[in-house]
Amino acid sequence: MIPFIHKIITDVVKSRQKTGKSKSATEPLEKRVNNLEIEIVHEVGDFFFLLLGVVSASFGLRGFLIPNGFIDGGVTGVSLMVNELTGVTFSLLLVCFNLPFLILAYFSIGRRFAIKSVMGIVLLAVAVAVIPYPAITDDKILVAAFGGLFLGLGIGLAIRGGAIIDGTEVLAIYISRKTSLTVGNVIMIFNVAIFTAAAYFLSTEIALYAILTYFAASKTVDFVIDGIEEFMGITIISDKNEEIRLAIIEKMGRGCTIYKGENGFAKKGEARKLVDVVYTVITRLEMSKLKTEVEKIDKQAFMIMTSVKDAKGGMIKKKPIKKFDK
Protein backbone atom coordinates (compact mmCIF):
# COMPACT_ATOMS: atom_id res chain seq x y z
CA MET A 1 0.00 0.00 0.00
CA ILE A 2 1.27 3.51 -0.84
CA PRO A 3 2.61 5.12 2.41
CA PHE A 4 0.48 8.26 1.97
CA ILE A 5 -2.73 6.22 1.56
CA HIS A 6 -1.66 3.91 4.41
CA LYS A 7 -1.33 6.95 6.71
CA ILE A 8 -4.80 8.22 5.73
CA ILE A 9 -6.33 4.80 6.43
CA THR A 10 -4.55 4.64 9.80
CA ASP A 11 -5.89 8.08 10.73
CA VAL A 12 -9.43 7.01 9.71
CA VAL A 13 -9.24 3.88 11.89
CA LYS A 14 -7.97 5.92 14.85
CA SER A 15 -10.75 8.45 14.34
CA ARG A 16 -13.38 5.69 14.28
CA GLN A 17 -11.99 4.30 17.52
CA LYS A 18 -12.16 7.68 19.25
CA THR A 19 -15.75 8.31 18.11
CA GLY A 20 -16.83 4.77 19.03
CA LYS A 21 -17.92 3.92 15.45
CA SER A 22 -15.54 0.97 15.13
CA LYS A 23 -17.22 -2.44 15.56
CA SER A 24 -13.87 -4.14 16.24
CA ALA A 25 -12.37 -1.86 18.86
CA THR A 26 -10.89 -4.85 20.72
CA GLU A 27 -8.68 -5.80 17.77
CA PRO A 28 -5.13 -4.40 17.51
CA LEU A 29 -4.80 -1.18 15.52
CA GLU A 30 -2.53 -2.83 12.95
CA LYS A 31 -5.07 -5.56 12.21
CA ARG A 32 -7.93 -3.07 11.82
CA VAL A 33 -5.83 -0.95 9.46
CA ASN A 34 -4.91 -4.07 7.48
CA ASN A 35 -8.58 -5.12 7.23
CA LEU A 36 -9.64 -1.70 5.98
CA GLU A 37 -6.81 -1.68 3.41
CA ILE A 38 -7.95 -5.09 2.09
CA GLU A 39 -11.57 -3.92 1.87
CA ILE A 40 -10.54 -0.79 -0.05
CA VAL A 41 -8.36 -2.76 -2.50
CA HIS A 42 -11.18 -5.22 -3.16
CA GLU A 43 -13.75 -2.46 -3.58
CA VAL A 44 -11.50 -0.64 -6.07
CA GLY A 45 -11.03 -3.89 -8.01
CA ASP A 46 -14.78 -4.54 -8.03
CA PHE A 47 -15.48 -1.00 -9.23
CA PHE A 48 -12.92 -1.43 -12.02
CA PHE A 49 -14.71 -4.59 -13.24
CA LEU A 50 -18.07 -2.82 -12.98
CA LEU A 51 -16.78 0.17 -14.95
CA LEU A 52 -15.39 -2.07 -17.70
CA GLY A 53 -18.72 -3.90 -17.79
CA VAL A 54 -20.66 -0.66 -18.20
CA VAL A 55 -18.39 0.50 -21.04
CA SER A 56 -18.71 -2.84 -22.85
CA ALA A 57 -22.50 -3.13 -22.40
CA SER A 58 -23.14 0.48 -23.44
CA PHE A 59 -20.99 -0.05 -26.55
CA GLY A 60 -23.00 -3.16 -27.46
CA LEU A 61 -26.26 -1.24 -27.03
CA ARG A 62 -25.36 2.05 -28.73
CA GLY A 63 -22.97 0.64 -31.33
CA PHE A 64 -25.11 -2.29 -32.46
CA LEU A 65 -28.57 -2.92 -30.98
CA ILE A 66 -30.29 0.45 -30.54
CA PRO A 67 -29.43 1.97 -33.98
CA ASN A 68 -30.83 -1.15 -35.69
CA GLY A 69 -33.97 -1.59 -33.57
CA PHE A 70 -32.77 -4.92 -32.10
CA ILE A 71 -33.63 -6.23 -28.65
CA ASP A 72 -32.12 -8.66 -26.16
CA GLY A 73 -33.45 -10.76 -23.32
CA GLY A 74 -33.95 -9.75 -19.70
CA VAL A 75 -34.90 -6.34 -18.38
CA THR A 76 -32.62 -4.76 -20.98
CA GLY A 77 -34.67 -6.47 -23.70
CA VAL A 78 -37.93 -5.21 -22.21
CA SER A 79 -36.49 -1.67 -22.12
CA LEU A 80 -35.35 -1.92 -25.75
CA MET A 81 -38.75 -3.23 -26.87
CA VAL A 82 -40.72 -0.50 -25.04
CA ASN A 83 -38.30 2.10 -26.42
CA GLU A 84 -38.92 0.82 -29.94
CA LEU A 85 -42.71 0.84 -29.46
CA THR A 86 -43.15 4.14 -27.58
CA GLY A 87 -40.05 6.20 -28.25
CA VAL A 88 -39.47 6.77 -24.51
CA THR A 89 -35.76 7.24 -23.71
CA PHE A 90 -34.02 3.90 -23.26
CA SER A 91 -31.91 5.11 -20.31
CA LEU A 92 -35.02 6.16 -18.38
CA LEU A 93 -36.76 2.86 -19.12
CA LEU A 94 -33.69 0.89 -18.05
CA VAL A 95 -33.59 2.53 -14.61
CA CYS A 96 -37.37 2.37 -14.07
CA PHE A 97 -37.76 -1.29 -15.07
CA ASN A 98 -34.77 -2.33 -12.96
CA LEU A 99 -35.92 -0.45 -9.85
CA PRO A 100 -38.23 -3.20 -8.48
CA PHE A 101 -35.48 -5.79 -8.92
CA LEU A 102 -32.96 -3.55 -7.13
CA ILE A 103 -35.35 -3.24 -4.18
CA LEU A 104 -35.73 -7.02 -4.20
CA ALA A 105 -31.92 -7.34 -4.28
CA TYR A 106 -31.63 -5.12 -1.21
CA PHE A 107 -33.94 -7.31 0.86
CA SER A 108 -33.04 -10.74 -0.55
CA ILE A 109 -29.31 -10.55 -1.28
CA GLY A 110 -27.89 -7.62 0.67
CA ARG A 111 -27.29 -3.91 0.89
CA ARG A 112 -23.75 -3.99 -0.50
CA PHE A 113 -24.81 -5.94 -3.57
CA ALA A 114 -27.86 -3.69 -4.13
CA ILE A 115 -25.81 -0.48 -3.86
CA LYS A 116 -23.25 -1.77 -6.37
CA SER A 117 -26.03 -2.82 -8.72
CA VAL A 118 -27.74 0.59 -8.48
CA MET A 119 -24.41 2.18 -9.31
CA GLY A 120 -23.92 -0.17 -12.28
CA ILE A 121 -27.37 0.38 -13.77
CA VAL A 122 -27.24 4.16 -13.33
CA LEU A 123 -23.77 4.28 -14.90
CA LEU A 124 -25.02 2.15 -17.80
CA ALA A 125 -28.01 4.44 -18.34
CA VAL A 126 -25.77 7.53 -18.28
CA ALA A 127 -23.20 5.91 -20.62
CA VAL A 128 -25.88 5.01 -23.16
CA ALA A 129 -27.32 8.52 -23.02
CA VAL A 130 -24.07 10.47 -23.04
CA ILE A 131 -21.23 8.59 -24.78
CA PRO A 132 -21.45 9.16 -28.57
CA TYR A 133 -20.73 5.64 -29.78
CA PRO A 134 -20.87 5.35 -33.58
CA ALA A 135 -23.18 2.81 -35.24
CA ILE A 136 -20.75 0.07 -36.23
CA THR A 137 -22.75 -1.86 -38.83
CA ASP A 138 -26.26 -2.46 -40.15
CA ASP A 139 -25.64 -6.09 -41.10
CA LYS A 140 -28.26 -7.98 -39.09
CA ILE A 141 -26.14 -11.04 -38.34
CA LEU A 142 -23.21 -8.92 -37.19
CA VAL A 143 -25.50 -6.71 -35.10
CA ALA A 144 -27.03 -9.73 -33.32
CA ALA A 145 -23.70 -11.53 -32.81
CA PHE A 146 -21.48 -8.65 -31.72
CA GLY A 147 -24.19 -6.68 -29.96
CA GLY A 148 -24.86 -9.76 -27.86
CA LEU A 149 -21.15 -10.38 -27.37
CA PHE A 150 -20.38 -6.91 -25.98
CA LEU A 151 -23.56 -6.85 -23.91
CA GLY A 152 -22.76 -10.29 -22.46
CA LEU A 153 -19.19 -9.24 -21.77
CA GLY A 154 -20.49 -6.22 -19.87
CA ILE A 155 -22.92 -8.30 -17.80
CA GLY A 156 -20.21 -10.85 -17.00
CA LEU A 157 -17.67 -8.23 -15.93
CA ALA A 158 -20.26 -6.51 -13.74
CA ILE A 159 -21.03 -9.81 -11.99
CA ARG A 160 -17.32 -10.38 -11.43
CA GLY A 161 -17.38 -6.99 -9.73
CA GLY A 162 -20.13 -8.17 -7.38
CA ALA A 163 -23.06 -6.42 -9.08
CA ILE A 164 -25.58 -6.77 -11.90
CA ILE A 165 -26.64 -4.43 -14.69
CA ASP A 166 -29.79 -6.40 -15.54
CA GLY A 167 -32.32 -7.19 -12.82
CA THR A 168 -33.43 -10.51 -14.31
CA GLU A 169 -30.73 -12.36 -12.38
CA VAL A 170 -32.02 -11.03 -9.06
CA LEU A 171 -35.54 -12.25 -9.79
CA ALA A 172 -34.17 -15.62 -10.92
CA ILE A 173 -32.08 -16.05 -7.76
CA TYR A 174 -35.05 -15.12 -5.55
CA ILE A 175 -37.46 -17.52 -7.29
CA SER A 176 -34.88 -20.35 -7.31
CA ARG A 177 -34.59 -20.06 -3.53
CA LYS A 178 -38.36 -20.26 -3.13
CA THR A 179 -39.03 -23.04 -5.66
CA SER A 180 -37.40 -26.08 -7.23
CA LEU A 181 -36.57 -24.09 -10.39
CA THR A 182 -32.94 -23.31 -11.12
CA VAL A 183 -31.72 -19.80 -11.94
CA GLY A 184 -31.25 -20.88 -15.55
CA ASN A 185 -34.84 -22.17 -15.78
CA VAL A 186 -36.29 -18.91 -14.46
CA ILE A 187 -34.23 -16.79 -16.86
CA MET A 188 -35.25 -19.00 -19.78
CA ILE A 189 -38.98 -18.71 -18.94
CA PHE A 190 -38.67 -14.93 -18.56
CA ASN A 191 -36.92 -14.58 -21.90
CA VAL A 192 -39.34 -16.86 -23.77
CA ALA A 193 -42.11 -14.47 -22.69
CA ILE A 194 -40.07 -11.47 -23.94
CA PHE A 195 -39.33 -13.04 -27.33
CA THR A 196 -42.98 -14.04 -27.76
CA ALA A 197 -44.05 -10.47 -27.04
CA ALA A 198 -41.42 -9.18 -29.49
CA ALA A 199 -42.78 -11.45 -32.21
CA TYR A 200 -46.30 -10.12 -31.59
CA PHE A 201 -45.60 -6.38 -31.13
CA LEU A 202 -42.59 -5.95 -33.43
CA SER A 203 -42.03 -8.75 -35.92
CA THR A 204 -41.09 -12.42 -36.07
CA GLU A 205 -37.80 -11.50 -37.72
CA ILE A 206 -36.80 -9.16 -34.89
CA ALA A 207 -37.77 -11.82 -32.35
CA LEU A 208 -35.57 -14.39 -34.10
CA TYR A 209 -32.64 -12.01 -34.22
CA ALA A 210 -33.29 -11.24 -30.54
CA ILE A 211 -32.88 -14.94 -29.75
CA LEU A 212 -29.57 -14.92 -31.60
CA THR A 213 -28.49 -11.81 -29.67
CA TYR A 214 -29.46 -13.41 -26.38
CA PHE A 215 -27.62 -16.61 -27.29
CA ALA A 216 -24.42 -14.64 -28.05
CA ALA A 217 -24.78 -12.64 -24.82
CA SER A 218 -25.46 -15.67 -22.61
CA LYS A 219 -22.53 -17.63 -24.02
CA THR A 220 -20.26 -14.65 -23.43
CA VAL A 221 -21.50 -14.36 -19.86
CA ASP A 222 -20.78 -18.08 -19.39
CA PHE A 223 -17.29 -17.54 -20.75
CA VAL A 224 -16.60 -14.63 -18.41
CA ILE A 225 -18.03 -15.99 -15.16
CA ASP A 226 -18.69 -19.71 -15.85
CA GLY A 227 -22.44 -19.34 -15.31
CA ILE A 228 -24.32 -17.08 -12.89
CA GLU A 229 -25.97 -19.92 -11.02
CA GLU A 230 -22.79 -21.96 -10.69
CA PHE A 231 -21.67 -22.92 -7.21
CA MET A 232 -18.06 -22.82 -6.14
CA GLY A 233 -16.43 -25.45 -3.95
CA ILE A 234 -13.73 -23.71 -1.89
CA THR A 235 -10.99 -25.57 -0.02
CA ILE A 236 -9.00 -23.40 2.40
CA ILE A 237 -5.80 -24.49 4.12
CA SER A 238 -4.54 -22.11 6.81
CA ASP A 239 -3.09 -22.12 10.30
CA LYS A 240 -5.94 -19.76 11.21
CA ASN A 241 -8.61 -22.22 10.13
CA GLU A 242 -10.82 -21.60 13.18
CA GLU A 243 -11.05 -17.86 12.47
CA ILE A 244 -11.85 -18.62 8.83
CA ARG A 245 -14.51 -21.14 9.85
CA LEU A 246 -16.19 -18.57 12.08
CA ALA A 247 -16.03 -15.91 9.35
CA ILE A 248 -17.78 -18.26 6.88
CA ILE A 249 -20.52 -19.02 9.39
CA GLU A 250 -21.01 -15.60 10.97
CA LYS A 251 -20.16 -13.16 8.17
CA MET A 252 -21.08 -15.20 5.09
CA GLY A 253 -24.03 -17.05 6.58
CA ARG A 254 -22.79 -20.30 5.00
CA GLY A 255 -21.99 -23.73 6.35
CA CYS A 256 -18.64 -25.46 6.08
CA THR A 257 -16.97 -28.81 6.68
CA ILE A 258 -13.66 -29.42 8.45
CA TYR A 259 -11.39 -32.14 7.09
CA LYS A 260 -8.57 -33.52 9.22
CA GLY A 261 -5.38 -33.50 7.20
CA GLU A 262 -1.62 -33.46 7.36
CA ASN A 263 0.81 -31.01 5.85
CA GLY A 264 2.52 -33.01 3.10
CA PHE A 265 5.44 -30.61 2.65
CA ALA A 266 7.91 -32.44 4.90
CA LYS A 267 11.25 -34.10 4.18
CA LYS A 268 11.98 -37.74 4.84
CA GLY A 269 12.04 -38.43 8.58
CA GLU A 270 10.34 -35.15 9.52
CA ALA A 271 7.05 -35.22 11.40
CA ARG A 272 4.07 -34.07 9.34
CA LYS A 273 2.04 -31.28 10.88
CA LEU A 274 -1.67 -31.89 11.49
CA VAL A 275 -3.96 -29.33 9.87
CA ASP A 276 -7.72 -28.66 9.71
CA VAL A 277 -8.87 -28.09 6.12
CA VAL A 278 -11.96 -25.87 5.69
CA TYR A 279 -14.33 -26.69 2.82
CA THR A 280 -17.38 -24.64 1.88
CA VAL A 281 -19.73 -24.23 -1.08
CA ILE A 282 -20.86 -20.73 -2.09
CA THR A 283 -22.37 -19.03 -5.13
CA ARG A 284 -20.23 -17.17 -7.66
CA LEU A 285 -21.70 -13.85 -6.47
CA GLU A 286 -20.31 -14.50 -2.97
CA MET A 287 -16.79 -15.30 -4.16
CA SER A 288 -15.54 -11.72 -3.90
CA LYS A 289 -16.74 -11.34 -0.30
CA LEU A 290 -15.23 -14.69 0.78
CA LYS A 291 -11.83 -13.74 -0.65
CA THR A 292 -11.99 -10.46 1.25
CA GLU A 293 -12.84 -12.14 4.56
CA VAL A 294 -10.15 -14.84 4.18
CA GLU A 295 -7.49 -12.29 3.24
CA LYS A 296 -8.34 -10.25 6.32
CA ILE A 297 -7.53 -13.27 8.47
CA ASP A 298 -4.60 -14.84 6.59
CA LYS A 299 -3.07 -13.39 3.43
CA GLN A 300 -1.05 -16.59 2.97
CA ALA A 301 -4.08 -18.91 3.11
CA PHE A 302 -4.06 -21.53 0.35
CA MET A 303 -7.42 -21.50 -1.46
CA ILE A 304 -8.55 -24.01 -4.10
CA MET A 305 -11.60 -22.94 -6.12
CA THR A 306 -13.47 -25.52 -8.19
CA SER A 307 -16.70 -25.37 -10.18
CA VAL A 308 -19.75 -27.15 -8.77
CA LYS A 309 -22.47 -27.51 -11.39
CA ASP A 310 -25.22 -28.11 -8.84
CA ALA A 311 -25.72 -28.70 -5.12
CA LYS A 312 -28.47 -30.23 -3.03
CA GLY A 313 -29.28 -30.02 0.66
CA GLY A 314 -27.36 -28.25 3.38
CA MET A 315 -27.45 -24.46 3.55
CA ILE A 316 -26.54 -23.63 -0.04
CA LYS A 317 -30.12 -23.50 -1.40
CA LYS A 318 -32.07 -23.34 1.83
CA LYS A 319 -30.33 -20.23 3.09
CA PRO A 320 -32.95 -17.84 4.57
CA ILE A 321 -33.71 -14.75 2.52
CA LYS A 322 -31.91 -12.28 4.72
CA LYS A 323 -28.99 -9.89 4.55
CA PHE A 324 -25.50 -10.87 5.62
CA ASP A 325 -23.39 -8.04 4.14
CA LYS A 326 -24.58 -5.19 6.31
mmCIF file of N, CA and C in Angstrom, residues 3 49 68 93 141 185 191-192 315 320:
data_model
loop_
_atom_site.group_PDB
_atom_site.id
_atom_site.type_symbol
_atom_site.label_atom_id
_atom_site.label_comp_id
_atom_site.label_asym_id
_atom_site.label_seq_id
_atom_site.Cartn_x
_atom_site.Cartn_y
_atom_site.Cartn_z
ATOM 1 N N PRO A 3 2.492 4.579 1.046
ATOM 2 C CA PRO A 3 2.612 5.124 2.413
ATOM 3 C C PRO A 3 1.621 6.230 2.720
ATOM 4 N N PHE A 49 -13.965 -3.605 -12.446
ATOM 5 C CA PHE A 49 -14.705 -4.588 -13.241
ATOM 6 C C PHE A 49 -16.068 -4.034 -13.644
ATOM 7 N N ASN A 68 -30.200 -0.236 -34.748
ATOM 8 C CA ASN A 68 -30.829 -1.153 -35.687
ATOM 9 C C ASN A 68 -32.174 -1.696 -35.200
ATOM 10 N N LEU A 93 -36.082 4.159 -19.233
ATOM 11 C CA LEU A 93 -36.764 2.865 -19.123
ATOM 12 C C LEU A 93 -35.899 1.848 -18.384
ATOM 13 N N ILE A 141 -26.850 -9.955 -39.010
ATOM 14 C CA ILE A 141 -26.144 -11.045 -38.336
ATOM 15 C C ILE A 141 -25.043 -10.486 -37.437
ATOM 16 N N ASN A 185 -33.454 -21.920 -15.368
ATOM 17 C CA ASN A 185 -34.845 -22.170 -15.776
ATOM 18 C C ASN A 185 -35.673 -20.888 -15.719
ATOM 19 N N ASN A 191 -37.317 -15.004 -20.565
ATOM 20 C CA ASN A 191 -36.919 -14.578 -21.903
ATOM 21 C C ASN A 191 -37.827 -15.126 -22.999
ATOM 22 N N VAL A 192 -38.373 -16.317 -22.804
ATOM 23 C CA VAL A 192 -39.337 -16.855 -23.773
ATOM 24 C C VAL A 192 -40.539 -15.919 -23.868
ATOM 25 N N MET A 315 -27.034 -25.865 3.452
ATOM 26 C CA MET A 315 -27.450 -24.459 3.551
ATOM 27 C C MET A 315 -27.379 -23.734 2.224
ATOM 28 N N PRO A 320 -31.839 -18.783 4.419
ATOM 29 C CA PRO A 320 -32.948 -17.841 4.569
ATOM 30 C C PRO A 320 -32.716 -16.578 3.758
#
